[in-house]
CSV table of C-alpha atoms in Angstrom, one decimal:
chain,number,residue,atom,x,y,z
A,29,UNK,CA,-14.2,9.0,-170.9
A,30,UNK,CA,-14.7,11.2,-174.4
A,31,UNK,CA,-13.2,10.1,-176.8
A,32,UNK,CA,-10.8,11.5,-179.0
A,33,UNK,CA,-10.3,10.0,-182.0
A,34,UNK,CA,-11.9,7.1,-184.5
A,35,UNK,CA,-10.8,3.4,-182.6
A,36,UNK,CA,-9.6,1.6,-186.0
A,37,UNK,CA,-10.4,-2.4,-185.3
A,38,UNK,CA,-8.0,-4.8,-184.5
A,39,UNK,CA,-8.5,-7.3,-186.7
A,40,UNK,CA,-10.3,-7.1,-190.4
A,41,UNK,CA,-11.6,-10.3,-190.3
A,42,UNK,CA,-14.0,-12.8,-187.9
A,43,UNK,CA,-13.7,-16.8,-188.2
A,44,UNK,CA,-17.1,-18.7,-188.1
A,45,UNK,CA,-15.3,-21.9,-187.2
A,46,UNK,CA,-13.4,-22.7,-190.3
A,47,UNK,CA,-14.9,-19.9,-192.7
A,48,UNK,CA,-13.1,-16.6,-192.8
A,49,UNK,CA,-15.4,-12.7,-192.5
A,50,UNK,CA,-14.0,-10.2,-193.9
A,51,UNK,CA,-15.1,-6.9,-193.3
A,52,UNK,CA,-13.6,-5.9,-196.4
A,53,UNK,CA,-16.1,-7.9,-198.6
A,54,UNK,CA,-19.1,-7.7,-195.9
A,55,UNK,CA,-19.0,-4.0,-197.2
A,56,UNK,CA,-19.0,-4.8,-200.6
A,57,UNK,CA,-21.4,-7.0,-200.2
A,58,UNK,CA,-24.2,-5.5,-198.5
A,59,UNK,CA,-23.4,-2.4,-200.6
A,60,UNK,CA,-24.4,-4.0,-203.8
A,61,UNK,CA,-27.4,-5.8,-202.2
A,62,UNK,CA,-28.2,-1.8,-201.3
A,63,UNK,CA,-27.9,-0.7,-204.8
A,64,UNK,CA,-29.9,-3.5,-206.3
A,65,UNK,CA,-32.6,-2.6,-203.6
A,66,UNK,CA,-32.8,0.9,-204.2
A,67,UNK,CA,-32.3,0.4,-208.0
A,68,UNK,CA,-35.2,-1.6,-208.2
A,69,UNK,CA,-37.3,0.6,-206.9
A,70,UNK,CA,-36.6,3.5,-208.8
A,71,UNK,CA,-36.6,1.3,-212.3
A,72,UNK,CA,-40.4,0.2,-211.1
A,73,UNK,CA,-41.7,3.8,-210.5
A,74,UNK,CA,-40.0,4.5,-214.5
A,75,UNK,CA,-42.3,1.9,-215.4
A,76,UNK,CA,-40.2,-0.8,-215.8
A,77,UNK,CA,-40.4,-4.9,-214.7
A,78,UNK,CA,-39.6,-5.8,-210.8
A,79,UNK,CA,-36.4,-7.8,-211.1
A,80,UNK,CA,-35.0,-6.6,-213.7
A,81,UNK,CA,-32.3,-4.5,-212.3
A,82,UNK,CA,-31.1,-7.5,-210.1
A,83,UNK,CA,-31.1,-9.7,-213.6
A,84,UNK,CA,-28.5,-7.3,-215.1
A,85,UNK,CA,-27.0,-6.7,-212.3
A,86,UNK,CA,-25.5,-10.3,-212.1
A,87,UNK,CA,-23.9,-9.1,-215.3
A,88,UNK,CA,-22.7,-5.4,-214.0
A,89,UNK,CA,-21.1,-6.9,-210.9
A,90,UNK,CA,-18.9,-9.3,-211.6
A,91,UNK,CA,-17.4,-6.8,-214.3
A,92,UNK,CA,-17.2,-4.5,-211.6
A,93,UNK,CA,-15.4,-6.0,-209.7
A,94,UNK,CA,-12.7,-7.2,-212.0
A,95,UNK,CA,-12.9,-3.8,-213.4
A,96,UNK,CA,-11.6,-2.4,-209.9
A,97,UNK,CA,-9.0,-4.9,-209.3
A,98,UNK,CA,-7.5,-3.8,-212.8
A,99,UNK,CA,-7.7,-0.4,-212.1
A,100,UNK,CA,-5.8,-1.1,-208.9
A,101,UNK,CA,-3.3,-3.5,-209.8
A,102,UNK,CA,-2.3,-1.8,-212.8
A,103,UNK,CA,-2.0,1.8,-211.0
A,104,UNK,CA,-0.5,0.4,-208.0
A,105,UNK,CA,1.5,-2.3,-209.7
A,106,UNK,CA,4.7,-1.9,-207.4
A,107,UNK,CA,2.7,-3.4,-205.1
A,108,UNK,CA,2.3,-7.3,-206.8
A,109,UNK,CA,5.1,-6.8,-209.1
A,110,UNK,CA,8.1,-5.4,-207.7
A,111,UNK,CA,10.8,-7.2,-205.8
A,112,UNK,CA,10.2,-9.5,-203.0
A,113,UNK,CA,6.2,-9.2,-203.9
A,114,UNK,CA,4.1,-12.0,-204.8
A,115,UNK,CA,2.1,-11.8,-208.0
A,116,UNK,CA,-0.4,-13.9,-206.7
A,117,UNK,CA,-1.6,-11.4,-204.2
A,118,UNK,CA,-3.1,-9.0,-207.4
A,119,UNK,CA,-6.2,-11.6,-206.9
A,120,UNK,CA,-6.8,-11.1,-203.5
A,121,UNK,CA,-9.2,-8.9,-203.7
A,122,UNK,CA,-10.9,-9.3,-200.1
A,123,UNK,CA,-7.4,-7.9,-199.1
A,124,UNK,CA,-8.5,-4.4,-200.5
A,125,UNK,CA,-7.8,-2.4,-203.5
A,126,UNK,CA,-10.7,-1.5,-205.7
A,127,UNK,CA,-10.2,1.3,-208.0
A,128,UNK,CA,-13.8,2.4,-208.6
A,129,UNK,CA,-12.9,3.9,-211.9
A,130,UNK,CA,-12.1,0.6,-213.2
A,131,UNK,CA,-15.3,-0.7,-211.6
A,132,UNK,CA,-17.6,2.2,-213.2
A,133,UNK,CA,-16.2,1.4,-216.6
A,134,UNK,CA,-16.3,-2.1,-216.4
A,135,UNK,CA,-19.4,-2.8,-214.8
A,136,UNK,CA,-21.3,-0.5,-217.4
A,137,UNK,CA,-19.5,-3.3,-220.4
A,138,UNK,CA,-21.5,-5.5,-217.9
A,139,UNK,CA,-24.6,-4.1,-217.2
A,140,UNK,CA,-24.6,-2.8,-221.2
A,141,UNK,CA,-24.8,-7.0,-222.3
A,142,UNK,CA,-27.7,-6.9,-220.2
A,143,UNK,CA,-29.6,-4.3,-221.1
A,144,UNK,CA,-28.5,-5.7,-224.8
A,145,UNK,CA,-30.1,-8.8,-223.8
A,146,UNK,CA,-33.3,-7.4,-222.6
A,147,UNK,CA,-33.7,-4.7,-224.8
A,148,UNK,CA,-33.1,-2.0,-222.5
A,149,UNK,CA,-31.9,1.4,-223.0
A,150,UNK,CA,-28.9,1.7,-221.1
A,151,UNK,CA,-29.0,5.2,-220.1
A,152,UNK,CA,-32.2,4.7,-218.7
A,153,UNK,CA,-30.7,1.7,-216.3
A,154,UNK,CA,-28.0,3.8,-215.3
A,155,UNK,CA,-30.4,6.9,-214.3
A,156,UNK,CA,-32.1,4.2,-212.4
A,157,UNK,CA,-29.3,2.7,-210.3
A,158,UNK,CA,-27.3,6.1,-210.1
A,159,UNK,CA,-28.5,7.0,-206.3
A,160,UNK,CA,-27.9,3.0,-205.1
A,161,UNK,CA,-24.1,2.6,-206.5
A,162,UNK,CA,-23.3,6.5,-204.4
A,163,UNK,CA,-24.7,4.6,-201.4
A,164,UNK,CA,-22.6,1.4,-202.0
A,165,UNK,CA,-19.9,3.0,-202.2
A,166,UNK,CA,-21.1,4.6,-199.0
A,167,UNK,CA,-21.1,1.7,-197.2
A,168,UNK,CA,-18.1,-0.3,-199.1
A,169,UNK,CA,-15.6,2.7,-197.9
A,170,UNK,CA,-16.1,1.1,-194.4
A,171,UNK,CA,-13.9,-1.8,-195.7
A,172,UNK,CA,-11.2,0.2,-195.3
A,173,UNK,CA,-11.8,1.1,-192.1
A,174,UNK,CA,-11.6,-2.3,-191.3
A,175,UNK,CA,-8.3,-3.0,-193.0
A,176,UNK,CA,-6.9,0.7,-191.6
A,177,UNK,CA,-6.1,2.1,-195.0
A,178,UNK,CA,-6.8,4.9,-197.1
A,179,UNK,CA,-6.8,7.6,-194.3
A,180,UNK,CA,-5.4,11.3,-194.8
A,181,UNK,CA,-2.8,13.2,-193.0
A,182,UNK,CA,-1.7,13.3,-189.4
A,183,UNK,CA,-4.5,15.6,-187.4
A,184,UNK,CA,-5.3,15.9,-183.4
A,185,UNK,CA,-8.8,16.8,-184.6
A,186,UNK,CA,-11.5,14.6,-182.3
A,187,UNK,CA,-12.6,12.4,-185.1
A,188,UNK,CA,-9.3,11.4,-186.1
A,189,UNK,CA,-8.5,8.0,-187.4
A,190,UNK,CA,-6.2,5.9,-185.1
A,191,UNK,CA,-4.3,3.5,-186.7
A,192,UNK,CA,-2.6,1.0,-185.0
A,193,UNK,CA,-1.0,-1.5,-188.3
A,194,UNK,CA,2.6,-0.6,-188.7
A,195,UNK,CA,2.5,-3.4,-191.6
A,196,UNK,CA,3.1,-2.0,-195.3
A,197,UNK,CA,4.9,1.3,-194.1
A,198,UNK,CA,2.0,2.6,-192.5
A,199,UNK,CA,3.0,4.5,-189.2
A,200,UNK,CA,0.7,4.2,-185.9
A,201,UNK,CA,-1.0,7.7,-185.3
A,202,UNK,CA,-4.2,9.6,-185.3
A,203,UNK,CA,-4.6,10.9,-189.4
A,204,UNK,CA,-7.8,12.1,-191.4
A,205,UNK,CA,-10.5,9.6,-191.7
A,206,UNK,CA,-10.8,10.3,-195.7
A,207,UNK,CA,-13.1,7.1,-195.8
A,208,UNK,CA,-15.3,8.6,-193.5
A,209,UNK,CA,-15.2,11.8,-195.8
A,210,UNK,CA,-15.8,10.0,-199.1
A,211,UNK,CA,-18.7,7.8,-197.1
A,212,UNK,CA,-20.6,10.8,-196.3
A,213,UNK,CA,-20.1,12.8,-199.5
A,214,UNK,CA,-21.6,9.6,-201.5
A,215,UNK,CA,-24.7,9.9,-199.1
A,216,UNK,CA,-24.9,13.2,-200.0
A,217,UNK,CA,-24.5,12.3,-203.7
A,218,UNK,CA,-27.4,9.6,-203.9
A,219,UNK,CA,-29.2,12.5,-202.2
A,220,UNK,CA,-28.7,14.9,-204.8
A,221,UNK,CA,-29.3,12.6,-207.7
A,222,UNK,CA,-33.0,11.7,-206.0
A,223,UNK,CA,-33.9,15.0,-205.7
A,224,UNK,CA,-32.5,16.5,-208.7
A,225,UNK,CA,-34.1,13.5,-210.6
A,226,UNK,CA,-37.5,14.2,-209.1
A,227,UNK,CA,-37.2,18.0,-209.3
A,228,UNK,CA,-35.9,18.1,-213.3
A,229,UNK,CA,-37.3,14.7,-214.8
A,230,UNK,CA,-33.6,13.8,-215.9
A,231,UNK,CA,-33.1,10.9,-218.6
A,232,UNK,CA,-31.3,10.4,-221.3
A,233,UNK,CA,-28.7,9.2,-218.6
A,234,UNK,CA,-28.6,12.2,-217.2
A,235,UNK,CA,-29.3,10.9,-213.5
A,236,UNK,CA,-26.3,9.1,-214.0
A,237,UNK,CA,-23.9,11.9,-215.4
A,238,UNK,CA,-25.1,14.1,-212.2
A,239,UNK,CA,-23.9,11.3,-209.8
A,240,UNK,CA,-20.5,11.1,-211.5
A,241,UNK,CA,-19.9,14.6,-211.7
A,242,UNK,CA,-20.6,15.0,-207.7
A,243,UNK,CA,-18.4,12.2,-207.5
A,244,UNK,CA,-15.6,13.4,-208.7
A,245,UNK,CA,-15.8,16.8,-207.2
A,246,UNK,CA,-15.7,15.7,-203.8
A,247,UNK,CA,-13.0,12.8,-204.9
A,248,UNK,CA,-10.6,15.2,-205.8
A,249,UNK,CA,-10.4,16.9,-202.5
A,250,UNK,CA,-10.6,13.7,-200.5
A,251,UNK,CA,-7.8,12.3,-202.8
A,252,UNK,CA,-5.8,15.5,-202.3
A,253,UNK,CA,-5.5,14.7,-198.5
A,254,UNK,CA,-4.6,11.2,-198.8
A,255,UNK,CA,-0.8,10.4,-197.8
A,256,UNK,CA,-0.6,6.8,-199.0
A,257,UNK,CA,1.8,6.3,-202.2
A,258,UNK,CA,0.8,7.2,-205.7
A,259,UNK,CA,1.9,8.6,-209.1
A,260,UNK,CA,2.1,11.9,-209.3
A,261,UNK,CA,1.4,14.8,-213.0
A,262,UNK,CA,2.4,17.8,-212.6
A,263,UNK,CA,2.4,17.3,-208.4
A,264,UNK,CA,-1.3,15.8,-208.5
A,265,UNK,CA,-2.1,12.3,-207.6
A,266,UNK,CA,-3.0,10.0,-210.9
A,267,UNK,CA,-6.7,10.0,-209.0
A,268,UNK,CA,-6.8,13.8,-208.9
A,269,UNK,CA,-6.3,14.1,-212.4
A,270,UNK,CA,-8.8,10.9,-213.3
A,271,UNK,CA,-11.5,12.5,-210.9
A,272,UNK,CA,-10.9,16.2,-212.8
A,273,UNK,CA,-11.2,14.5,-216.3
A,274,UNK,CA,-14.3,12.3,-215.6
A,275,UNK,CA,-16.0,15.7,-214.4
A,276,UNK,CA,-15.7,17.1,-217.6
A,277,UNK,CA,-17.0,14.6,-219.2
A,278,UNK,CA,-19.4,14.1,-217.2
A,279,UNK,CA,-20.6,18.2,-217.7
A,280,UNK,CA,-20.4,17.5,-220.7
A,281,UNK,CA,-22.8,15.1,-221.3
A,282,UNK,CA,-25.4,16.6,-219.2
A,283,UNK,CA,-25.1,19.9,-221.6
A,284,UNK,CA,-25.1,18.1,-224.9
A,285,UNK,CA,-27.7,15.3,-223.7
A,286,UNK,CA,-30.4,17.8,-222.5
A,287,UNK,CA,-30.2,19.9,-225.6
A,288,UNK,CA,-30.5,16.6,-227.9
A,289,UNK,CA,-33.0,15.1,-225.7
A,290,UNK,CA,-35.2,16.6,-223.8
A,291,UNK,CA,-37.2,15.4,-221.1
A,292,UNK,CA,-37.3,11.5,-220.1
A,293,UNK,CA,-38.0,8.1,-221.7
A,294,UNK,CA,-41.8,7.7,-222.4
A,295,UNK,CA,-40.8,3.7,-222.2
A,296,UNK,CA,-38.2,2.0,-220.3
A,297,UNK,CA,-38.6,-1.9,-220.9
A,298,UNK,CA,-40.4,-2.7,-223.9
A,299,UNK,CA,-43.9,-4.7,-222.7
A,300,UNK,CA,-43.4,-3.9,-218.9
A,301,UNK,CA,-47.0,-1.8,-219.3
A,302,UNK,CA,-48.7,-4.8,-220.5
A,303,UNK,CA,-46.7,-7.7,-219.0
A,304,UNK,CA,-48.8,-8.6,-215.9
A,305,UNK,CA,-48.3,-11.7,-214.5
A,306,UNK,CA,-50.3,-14.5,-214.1
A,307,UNK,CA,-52.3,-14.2,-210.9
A,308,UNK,CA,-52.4,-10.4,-211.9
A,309,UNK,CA,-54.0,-11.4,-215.3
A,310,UNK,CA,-56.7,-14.0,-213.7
A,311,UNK,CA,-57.6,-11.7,-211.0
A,312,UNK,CA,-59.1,-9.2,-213.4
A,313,UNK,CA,-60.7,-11.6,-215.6
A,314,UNK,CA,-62.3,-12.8,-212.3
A,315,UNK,CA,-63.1,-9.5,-211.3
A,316,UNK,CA,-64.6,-8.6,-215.1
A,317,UNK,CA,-66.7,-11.8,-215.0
A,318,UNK,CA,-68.5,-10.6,-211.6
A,319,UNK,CA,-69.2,-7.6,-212.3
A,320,UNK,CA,-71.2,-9.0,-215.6
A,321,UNK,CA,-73.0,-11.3,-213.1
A,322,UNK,CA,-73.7,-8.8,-210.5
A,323,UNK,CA,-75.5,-6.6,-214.0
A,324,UNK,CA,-77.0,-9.5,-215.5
A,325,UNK,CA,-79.1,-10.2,-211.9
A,326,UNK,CA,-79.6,-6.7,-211.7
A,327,UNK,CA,-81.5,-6.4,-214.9
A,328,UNK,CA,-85.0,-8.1,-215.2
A,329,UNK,CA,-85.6,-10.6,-218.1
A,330,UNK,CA,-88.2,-10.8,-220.8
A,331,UNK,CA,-90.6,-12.9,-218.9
A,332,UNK,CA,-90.5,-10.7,-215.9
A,333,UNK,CA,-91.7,-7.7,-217.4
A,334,UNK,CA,-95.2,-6.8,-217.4
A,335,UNK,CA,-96.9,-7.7,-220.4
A,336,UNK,CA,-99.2,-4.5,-222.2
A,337,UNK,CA,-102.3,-5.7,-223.9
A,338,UNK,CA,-104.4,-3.5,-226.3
A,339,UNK,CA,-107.7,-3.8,-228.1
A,340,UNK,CA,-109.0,-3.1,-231.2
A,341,UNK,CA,-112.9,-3.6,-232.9
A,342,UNK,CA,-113.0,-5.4,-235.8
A,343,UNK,CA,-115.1,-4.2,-238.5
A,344,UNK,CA,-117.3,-6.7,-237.2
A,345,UNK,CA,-117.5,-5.0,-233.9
A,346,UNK,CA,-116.1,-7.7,-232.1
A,347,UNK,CA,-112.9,-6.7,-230.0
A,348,UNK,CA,-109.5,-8.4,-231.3
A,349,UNK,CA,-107.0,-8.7,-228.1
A,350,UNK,CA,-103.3,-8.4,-229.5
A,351,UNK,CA,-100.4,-8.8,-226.5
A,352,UNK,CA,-97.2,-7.0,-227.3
A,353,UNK,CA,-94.0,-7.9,-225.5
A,354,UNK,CA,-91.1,-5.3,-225.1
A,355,UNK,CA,-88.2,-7.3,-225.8
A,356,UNK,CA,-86.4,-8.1,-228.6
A,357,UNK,CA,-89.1,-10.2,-230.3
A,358,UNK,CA,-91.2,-7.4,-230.7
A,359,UNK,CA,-91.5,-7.5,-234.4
A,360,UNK,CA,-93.0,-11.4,-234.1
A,361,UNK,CA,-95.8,-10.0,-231.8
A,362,UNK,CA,-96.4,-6.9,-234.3
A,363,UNK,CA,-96.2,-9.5,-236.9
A,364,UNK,CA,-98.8,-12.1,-234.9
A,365,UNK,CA,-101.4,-9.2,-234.2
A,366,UNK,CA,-101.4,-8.3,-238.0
A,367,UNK,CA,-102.4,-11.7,-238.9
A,368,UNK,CA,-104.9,-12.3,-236.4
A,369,UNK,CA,-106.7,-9.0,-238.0
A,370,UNK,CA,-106.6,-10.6,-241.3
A,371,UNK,CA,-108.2,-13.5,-240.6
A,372,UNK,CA,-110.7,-11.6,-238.3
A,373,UNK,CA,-111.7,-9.3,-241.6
A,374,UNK,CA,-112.1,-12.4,-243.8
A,375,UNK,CA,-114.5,-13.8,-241.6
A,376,UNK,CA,-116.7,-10.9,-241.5
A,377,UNK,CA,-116.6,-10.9,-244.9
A,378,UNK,CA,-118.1,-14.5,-245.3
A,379,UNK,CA,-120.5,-13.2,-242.9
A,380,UNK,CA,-121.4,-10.7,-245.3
A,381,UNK,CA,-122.2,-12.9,-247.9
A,382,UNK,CA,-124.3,-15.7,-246.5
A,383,UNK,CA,-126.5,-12.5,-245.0
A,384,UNK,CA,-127.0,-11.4,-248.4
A,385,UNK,CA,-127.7,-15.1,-250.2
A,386,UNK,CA,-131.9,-15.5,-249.8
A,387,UNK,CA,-132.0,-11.9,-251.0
A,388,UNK,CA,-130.5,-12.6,-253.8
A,389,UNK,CA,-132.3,-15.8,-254.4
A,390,UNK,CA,-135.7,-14.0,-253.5
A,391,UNK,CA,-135.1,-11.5,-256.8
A,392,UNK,CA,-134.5,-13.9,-259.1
């Protein structure tokens, strides 16, 4: 039997005995793991630490999230603060609603301490992890799948959305899946931004600027098919006009930022070009030392080089031997030879004279 439509889930959450899953935050939470994967990688190949990205991230996160919730609650505060609501649901957030405009700005307060803290750029951390957050927000849109919210309007179209919850004034039909729209338009995103990053060198935060822009263009025309309840400007949702005025800025920046500067960071984490580790550090001292070994057996020593002997007559006519080493002692051995042809010459010259005494005495 081919099917017709997207089969929503029955149920947004799985017990393991006594603990609840929700697919909500199973979403979220592989999405982030995602990011810091991908993140990492791309800060290494910059030239930057391993680990680092996850260590800021624990900063960027958390903010995130509240970030979202705040965007959410205060947008849609009808929902937590009207009549017969219940405050206390504004911080159930494994219920849904995450405004990722509120996430954005709050996790870069977050990730901005860490960088702070590490003395990292943060435009150049933001370049890095641009591609990663598109593709967590890839996956996290499947959250609401799972809680059968955020869909578009009514459509007969085969890979329409059924819903089945007629809680919260939603009505049981087949509608636009706009969560699988906005899933595969942030795949195409963190696509984009790798490509464009490897094509045009971007920094400066420039990476980053490029995701947000993309963002927002394909958020406005997902947001324009949603049929869920929102303030309205002017007959635009509040999120068609956020998503129109983040684009700008976003152009913005790209314009001003490559005319300022050029090109990309030379350096990304002060000391991450000379900060090997330890076993990194001892296994090129241990590599040095043997190649020294392996060129100190290599080469012969003094003693095993052939010795080069010359002669020389005296005046005497007597050969004098002299033995000159080549090493570095050869100025001893020039130094020996000289003074064993002095004392040669002196005793010729005694010679000399005891030949010549009875001569002598014989004239006088």
């Amino acid at each position: 039997m081919e099917l017709a439509y997207i089969p929503s889930p029955s149920r947004g959450v799985l017990y393991l005995g006594p603990v609840p899953l929700r697919g909500y935050a199973f979403c979220i939470i592989i999405g982030v793991f995602v990011a810091v994967w991908l993140g990492n990688k791309r800060w290494v190949a910059r030239g930057g630490r391993a680990g680092t990205v996850a260590d800021i991230a624990v900063w960027a996160v958390p903010f995130g999230l509240i970030g979202g919730r705040l965007y959410h609650v205060i947008t849609d505060y009808e929902l937590y603060f009207s009549e017969g609501r219940d405050w206390v649901d504004a911080f159930k957030v494994w219920e849904g609603g995450l405004g990722i405009w509120g996430a954005i700005a709050l996790g870069a307060v977050g990730a901005w301490i860490g960088c702070r803290r590490r003395g990292i750029p943060l435009p150049a951390y933001a370049d890095a992890v641009a591609p990663g957050i598109a593709l967590a927000q890839a996956i996290g849109r499947w959250g609401n799948w799972f809680n059968q919210e955020l869909y578009g309007r009514p459509t007969d179209l085969p890979w329409a959305l059924e819903i089945t919850s007629s809680t919260d004034g939603r009505m049981p039909g087949t509608y636009h899946p706009t969560f699988l729209y906005e899933s595969l338009w942030c795949i195409g995103v963190a696509v984009l931004v790798i490509w464009a990053d490897r094509r045009f060198r971007l920094g400066h935060g420039r990476a980053f600027a490029l995701y947000v822009a993309a963002y927002c263009a394909g958020r406005f025309w997902i947001e324009y098919m949603r049929v869920d309840d929102a303030h309205r400007i002017l007959g635009l949702r509040l999120n068609n006009w956020t998503a129109l005025f983040v684009f700008v800025l976003a152009v913005i920046y790209i314009v001003l930022s490559a005319r300022k500067r050029p090109g990309r960071e030379e350096i990304v984490e002060p000391g991450a070009g000379d900060g090997d580790d330890d076993s990194t550090a001892l296994k090129k001292d241990a590599d040095t030392e043997s190649e020294e070994t392996a060129e100190a057996a290599d080469k012969p020593s003094d003693s095993e080089k052939p010795a080069k002997t010359t002669e020389k007559k005296s005046e005497s006519g007597k050969p004098a031997k002299t033995v000159e080493k080549p090493s570095d002692s050869g100025k001893s051995a020039d130094k020996a030879s000289g003074t064993t042809e002095e004392k040669t010459d002196e005793k010729d010259e005694k010679d000399a004279k005891v030949s010549d005494a009875p001569q002598a005495a014989e004239k006088s």
